[in-house]
Amino acid sequence: MADAAKKLPRIEINEKFCKGCSICVDFCPTDVLEMKGPVVVVKDLDACTRCQLCDLRCPDFAIQVFD
Amino acid sequence: MTAEAAKKQKLSVPFDYSKYLRGGKLPHIWCPGCGHGIILKALLRAIDKIGLTNDEICMVSGIGCSSRTPGYVDFNTMHTLHGRALSYATGIKMANPDLNLIVTTGDGDALAIGGNHFIHTCRRNIDMTILVYSNSIYGMTGGQFSPTTPEGSKTSTSPYGAMEPNFDCCELAKASGATFVARATSYHVAELERTIKAAIEHKGTSVVEILDQCPIYFGRQNKYKSASHMMEMIEKDGTVSVKQVDKLPPEKLEGKLLRGILHQVEGEEYCDKYAKIIEKAQD
């Protein structure tokens, strides 16, 4: 696959809503996210498969994946 | 790009929860890792799939962490007495049978304080959806044991392990006469959404027991490392789907709860029966 042509998704994290429970980090199948202090941050956007499990399991309306 | 156009191109478009939420109420008060937020999101997605508008829904709750849910949604809502949500909901439904009643209640609210109301609502088969958020503990008041706390679990009022056997909410609802009984978990999010959708669409009393996690009170006392650890141990490894039951050997089913739609029958609905009585009386 031509990496240059690959369109990356956009992961939006609302830091005001995130309570740092790390559910999204623990259940991400491709290890895209990590905890940085009290909130979650994107570590490896390339690996994101847009499965949206982080969005579905986030209890705090804090994370969304856009294409 | 509109949501429909994006769907056709199979692009991932996040669900827009804002149309169902009251502005300025978020972030919610639930603790970090609490499963109630996951259930609320699944409920909103299910409502969107059915296509109900905000005014067609009435959400009623009692007291407890789970009962904070109506405060965040932009439906007709009512926050009532501890355990008495089902009585208020029965009154609302009988006064306005066109409303879709959704009752969000906790395990303690529904099965202990409101236990009597719960069994009699199931018996009447009045058309409403009862979502029992079962986190095995009274979270709001400091982690006392509740009717669904598993035997032997430590809580702040049972430091040597709970000595009482726990209730099976689904068996209780089924025995009391509810026509739709299901169990879901906050780990299996897609299944949870489908189950809530089926429960709202069912005409008659629908009870969905939703296993979720209280990492702060139940988790810490019982040596669970985190919210996700609880979700894996209790909800993923502790349950088996009803679709898999026949394929699994009996030793793999030991100590596990069934999840999915456990009981669904047709029955005459209470408001319909009541309308017939009114007609008879007027003749």
XYZ file of C-alpha atoms in Angstrom:
350
model
C 0.000 0.000 0.000
C 1.277 3.439 -0.911
C 1.757 5.058 2.451
C 1.911 8.570 1.055
C -1.552 8.230 -0.477
C -3.065 6.705 2.660
C -5.594 9.026 4.202
C -5.283 9.214 7.957
C -8.288 9.416 10.220
C -8.736 12.275 12.625
C -9.168 11.427 16.307
C -10.738 14.196 18.330
C -10.245 14.096 22.077
C -12.144 16.474 24.322
C -9.697 17.062 27.166
C -12.310 18.836 29.247
C -14.525 15.722 29.253
C -11.817 13.022 29.517
C -11.557 11.643 33.072
C -8.572 9.422 32.329
C -10.237 6.026 32.947
C -8.043 4.489 30.189
C -10.838 2.226 28.865
C -10.097 3.415 25.297
C -6.355 2.779 25.715
C -6.853 -0.735 27.122
C -9.390 -1.860 24.512
C -7.836 -0.303 21.369
C -7.017 -3.333 19.182
C -4.080 -1.594 17.460
C -2.582 0.425 20.342
C -3.254 3.850 18.861
C -3.811 5.652 22.152
C -1.830 6.150 25.332
C -2.238 7.929 28.646
C -0.303 11.130 29.137
C -0.823 12.343 32.673
C -4.532 12.522 33.415
C -5.802 12.458 29.809
C -5.562 10.252 26.743
C -3.460 11.241 23.697
C -2.928 9.788 20.227
C 0.346 7.820 20.035
C 0.269 6.130 16.630
C -2.351 7.479 14.238
C -1.020 5.320 11.366
C -2.227 2.165 13.093
C -5.832 3.368 13.475
C -8.323 1.151 11.627
C -11.341 3.395 12.309
C -13.093 0.631 14.255
C -14.504 3.275 16.632
C -14.332 0.982 19.659
C -12.782 3.840 21.636
C -15.756 6.063 20.800
C -18.325 3.350 21.589
C -16.757 2.431 24.936
C -15.865 5.948 26.119
C -18.202 6.686 29.039
C -17.484 10.409 28.945
C -18.342 11.514 25.364
C -14.654 12.490 25.106
C -13.314 10.736 21.991
C -14.517 10.554 18.368
C -12.951 9.187 15.194
C -13.522 11.098 11.935
C -12.552 9.792 8.520
C -20.799 15.938 3.528
C -24.112 14.758 4.899
C -24.289 11.755 7.184
C -26.189 9.727 4.540
C -23.625 10.432 1.809
C -20.787 9.472 4.138
C -22.569 6.238 5.058
C -22.856 5.288 1.379
C -19.110 5.722 0.925
C -18.559 3.594 4.062
C -16.714 6.368 5.836
C -16.692 6.264 9.590
C -18.795 9.110 10.869
C -19.068 9.452 14.618
C -22.573 9.505 16.030
C -23.880 12.965 16.875
C -25.117 12.680 20.457
C -25.723 16.420 20.858
C -29.269 16.348 19.442
C -30.389 14.168 22.361
C -28.398 15.878 25.115
C -29.203 18.941 27.187
C -26.681 21.638 26.379
C -24.139 22.550 29.030
C -24.781 19.516 31.251
C -21.641 17.586 30.316
C -19.208 16.412 31.620
C -21.422 14.162 33.725
C -20.930 13.431 37.433
C -20.145 9.723 37.062
C -16.726 8.576 38.288
C -13.834 7.816 35.919
C -14.441 4.410 34.331
C -18.104 4.139 35.385
C -20.122 2.158 32.853
C -23.235 4.333 33.078
C -21.930 6.687 30.371
C -21.425 3.752 27.983
C -25.032 2.651 28.554
C -26.353 6.190 28.036
C -24.528 6.412 24.702
C -25.857 3.014 23.574
C -29.375 4.081 24.582
C -29.138 7.279 22.501
C -27.891 5.326 19.464
C -30.743 2.814 19.871
C -33.297 5.648 20.061
C -31.802 7.171 16.902
C -32.059 3.818 15.058
C -35.738 3.474 15.993
C -36.272 7.065 14.849
C -38.044 8.407 17.932
C -38.140 12.157 18.425
C -37.290 13.759 21.765
C -40.917 14.607 22.550
C -42.125 11.033 22.048
C -39.984 9.746 24.910
C -40.465 10.100 28.621
C -37.589 9.046 30.836
C -38.225 8.419 34.514
C -35.715 7.547 37.209
C -35.500 7.068 40.963
C -32.457 7.788 43.108
C -28.892 6.633 42.592
C -26.006 7.026 40.177
C -27.969 5.465 37.302
C -30.915 7.705 38.051
C -28.870 10.772 37.116
C -29.285 9.739 33.454
C -32.486 11.742 32.712
C -30.693 14.921 33.786
C -28.459 14.790 30.725
C -31.009 13.965 28.024
C -33.351 16.358 26.259
C -36.532 14.226 26.526
C -39.527 14.577 28.830
C -37.846 13.598 32.065
C -38.724 12.997 35.682
C -36.449 12.347 38.652
C -38.530 10.768 41.387
C -38.427 9.073 44.792
C -36.073 6.226 45.628
C -37.434 3.000 44.152
C -40.707 4.586 43.058
C -39.759 5.434 39.471
C -41.908 2.575 38.139
C -45.002 3.824 39.964
C -44.595 7.297 38.498
C -43.931 5.781 35.078
C -47.111 3.673 35.333
C -49.114 6.829 36.065
C -47.555 8.724 33.154
C -48.148 5.842 30.756
C -51.800 5.490 31.753
C -52.417 9.236 31.422
C -50.665 9.392 28.049
C -50.372 5.946 26.417
C -48.703 7.413 23.306
C -45.477 8.197 25.163
C -42.554 5.768 25.048
C -41.603 5.230 28.664
C -37.997 4.459 29.526
C -37.125 3.903 33.181
C -33.461 4.010 34.142
C -32.861 2.490 37.511
C -30.066 0.903 39.474
C -29.917 -2.563 40.990
C -30.634 -1.268 44.488
C -33.301 1.154 43.298
C -35.153 -1.494 41.284
C -34.652 -4.661 43.310
C -34.354 -3.569 46.943
C -36.126 -0.301 47.691
C -38.402 -0.610 44.657
C -38.608 -4.404 44.634
C -42.342 -4.465 45.175
C -42.973 -1.899 42.431
C -40.696 -3.860 40.130
C -42.536 -7.184 40.428
C -45.959 -5.572 40.118
C -44.994 -3.533 37.059
C -43.775 -6.760 35.441
C -47.023 -8.501 36.458
C -49.188 -5.825 34.828
C -47.283 -5.951 31.539
C -47.576 -2.208 31.005
C -45.682 -0.974 27.944
C -42.411 0.460 29.215
C -38.697 -0.257 29.025
C -36.924 -0.805 32.336
C -33.139 -0.524 32.141
C -31.570 -1.897 35.323
C -27.977 -0.646 35.588
C -26.537 -3.475 37.627
C -23.167 -2.526 39.115
C -23.551 -4.746 42.201
C -23.302 -1.896 44.674
C -24.892 1.284 46.035
C -22.375 3.638 44.456
C -23.854 7.015 45.353
C -24.041 6.440 49.104
C -20.564 5.001 49.609
C -20.483 1.422 48.392
C -22.889 -0.579 50.563
C -23.836 -4.075 49.353
C -26.946 -4.335 47.218
C -29.252 -7.246 46.244
C -27.028 -8.048 43.250
C -23.682 -8.041 45.089
C -22.211 -11.511 44.433
C -21.937 -13.668 47.558
C -18.514 -13.245 49.141
C -17.728 -9.843 47.572
C -16.299 -7.176 49.817
C -18.096 -3.860 50.152
C -17.972 -1.101 52.753
C -20.802 -2.778 54.716
C -19.543 -6.338 54.186
C -15.795 -6.119 54.862
C -15.553 -9.924 55.332
C -17.567 -10.699 52.187
C -21.295 -10.405 51.492
C -23.110 -13.247 53.249
C -26.419 -13.041 51.369
C -27.061 -14.823 48.090
C -27.677 -12.372 45.257
C -30.787 -11.791 43.164
C -31.037 -12.856 39.544
C -32.839 -9.820 38.114
C -33.794 -11.543 34.864
C -35.290 -14.631 36.549
C -37.226 -12.360 38.901
C -38.636 -10.302 36.001
C -39.536 -13.430 34.037
C -41.257 -15.062 36.999
C -43.173 -11.847 37.717
C -44.624 -11.781 34.212
C -42.500 -9.389 32.132
C -42.905 -10.214 28.444
C -39.369 -9.190 27.392
C -36.355 -10.023 29.534
C -32.770 -9.532 28.414
C -29.308 -9.140 29.850
C -26.562 -7.035 28.308
C -23.199 -5.670 29.403
C -21.378 -2.391 28.923
C -18.430 -4.341 27.452
C -20.443 -5.698 24.490
C -21.482 -2.263 23.223
C -22.981 -3.216 19.849
C -25.020 -5.992 21.435
C -26.145 -3.604 24.181
C -27.432 -1.157 21.548
C -29.329 -3.928 19.713
C -30.824 -5.263 22.949
C -32.051 -1.819 24.072
C -33.535 -1.252 20.594
C -35.425 -4.564 20.755
C -36.600 -3.745 24.286
C -38.010 -0.329 23.302
C -39.717 -1.806 20.229
C -41.353 -4.592 22.253
C -44.932 -3.854 23.352
C -45.250 -4.736 27.020
C -42.930 -4.583 30.011
C -39.339 -4.972 28.841
C -36.631 -5.483 31.415
C -32.972 -5.238 30.440
C -30.429 -5.952 33.154
C -27.210 -4.250 32.103
C -24.056 -5.412 33.881
C -21.686 -2.508 34.296
C -18.745 -1.627 36.454
C -18.265 0.507 39.539
C -14.450 0.702 39.612
C -14.319 3.132 42.520
C -16.344 1.295 45.184
C -16.773 -2.287 43.970
C -13.521 -2.486 41.978
C -11.132 -1.209 44.633
C -12.622 -3.353 47.419
C -12.487 -6.509 45.301
C -8.964 -6.089 43.910
C -9.827 -5.160 40.347
C -7.004 -3.122 38.843
C -9.024 -0.782 36.654
C -12.347 -0.218 34.930
C -11.197 -2.170 31.870
C -10.016 -5.046 34.112
C -13.511 -5.198 35.637
C -15.119 -5.131 32.198
C -12.966 -8.052 31.060
C -13.357 -10.168 34.201
C -17.048 -9.580 35.026
C -18.654 -8.730 31.711
C -16.543 -10.460 29.062
C -15.372 -13.585 30.912
C -18.347 -13.780 33.285
C -21.068 -13.986 30.645
C -21.994 -16.254 27.745
C -24.264 -15.293 24.860
C -27.517 -17.272 24.629
C -26.613 -18.038 21.009
C -23.496 -19.955 22.115
C -25.058 -21.929 24.962
C -25.882 -25.029 22.896
C -22.382 -25.219 21.407
C -20.442 -24.994 24.663
C -19.697 -27.907 27.034
C -21.393 -27.661 30.471
C -18.102 -27.062 32.334
C -17.559 -23.847 30.382
C -20.981 -22.537 31.419
C -20.357 -23.000 35.141
C -20.760 -19.799 37.128
C -21.488 -17.729 34.057
C -24.448 -15.476 33.392
C -26.357 -15.635 30.136
C -26.608 -12.498 28.052
C -28.893 -11.676 25.139
C -32.682 -11.853 24.887
C -33.620 -14.485 27.477
C -37.401 -14.381 27.271
C -39.827 -12.799 24.807
C -43.525 -13.579 24.551
C -46.614 -11.739 23.363
C -49.050 -10.632 26.037
C -51.964 -8.235 26.318
C -50.773 -4.795 27.315
C -52.176 -3.025 30.391
C -53.268 0.270 28.732
C -55.107 -1.657 25.986
C -56.904 -3.703 28.629
C -57.763 -0.522 30.527
C -59.219 1.096 27.385
C -61.495 -1.931 27.001
C -62.674 -1.564 30.604
C -63.498 2.110 29.983
C -65.484 1.127 26.897
C -67.367 -1.542 28.850
C -68.192 0.886 31.641
C -69.545 3.463 29.204
C -71.846 1.001 27.424
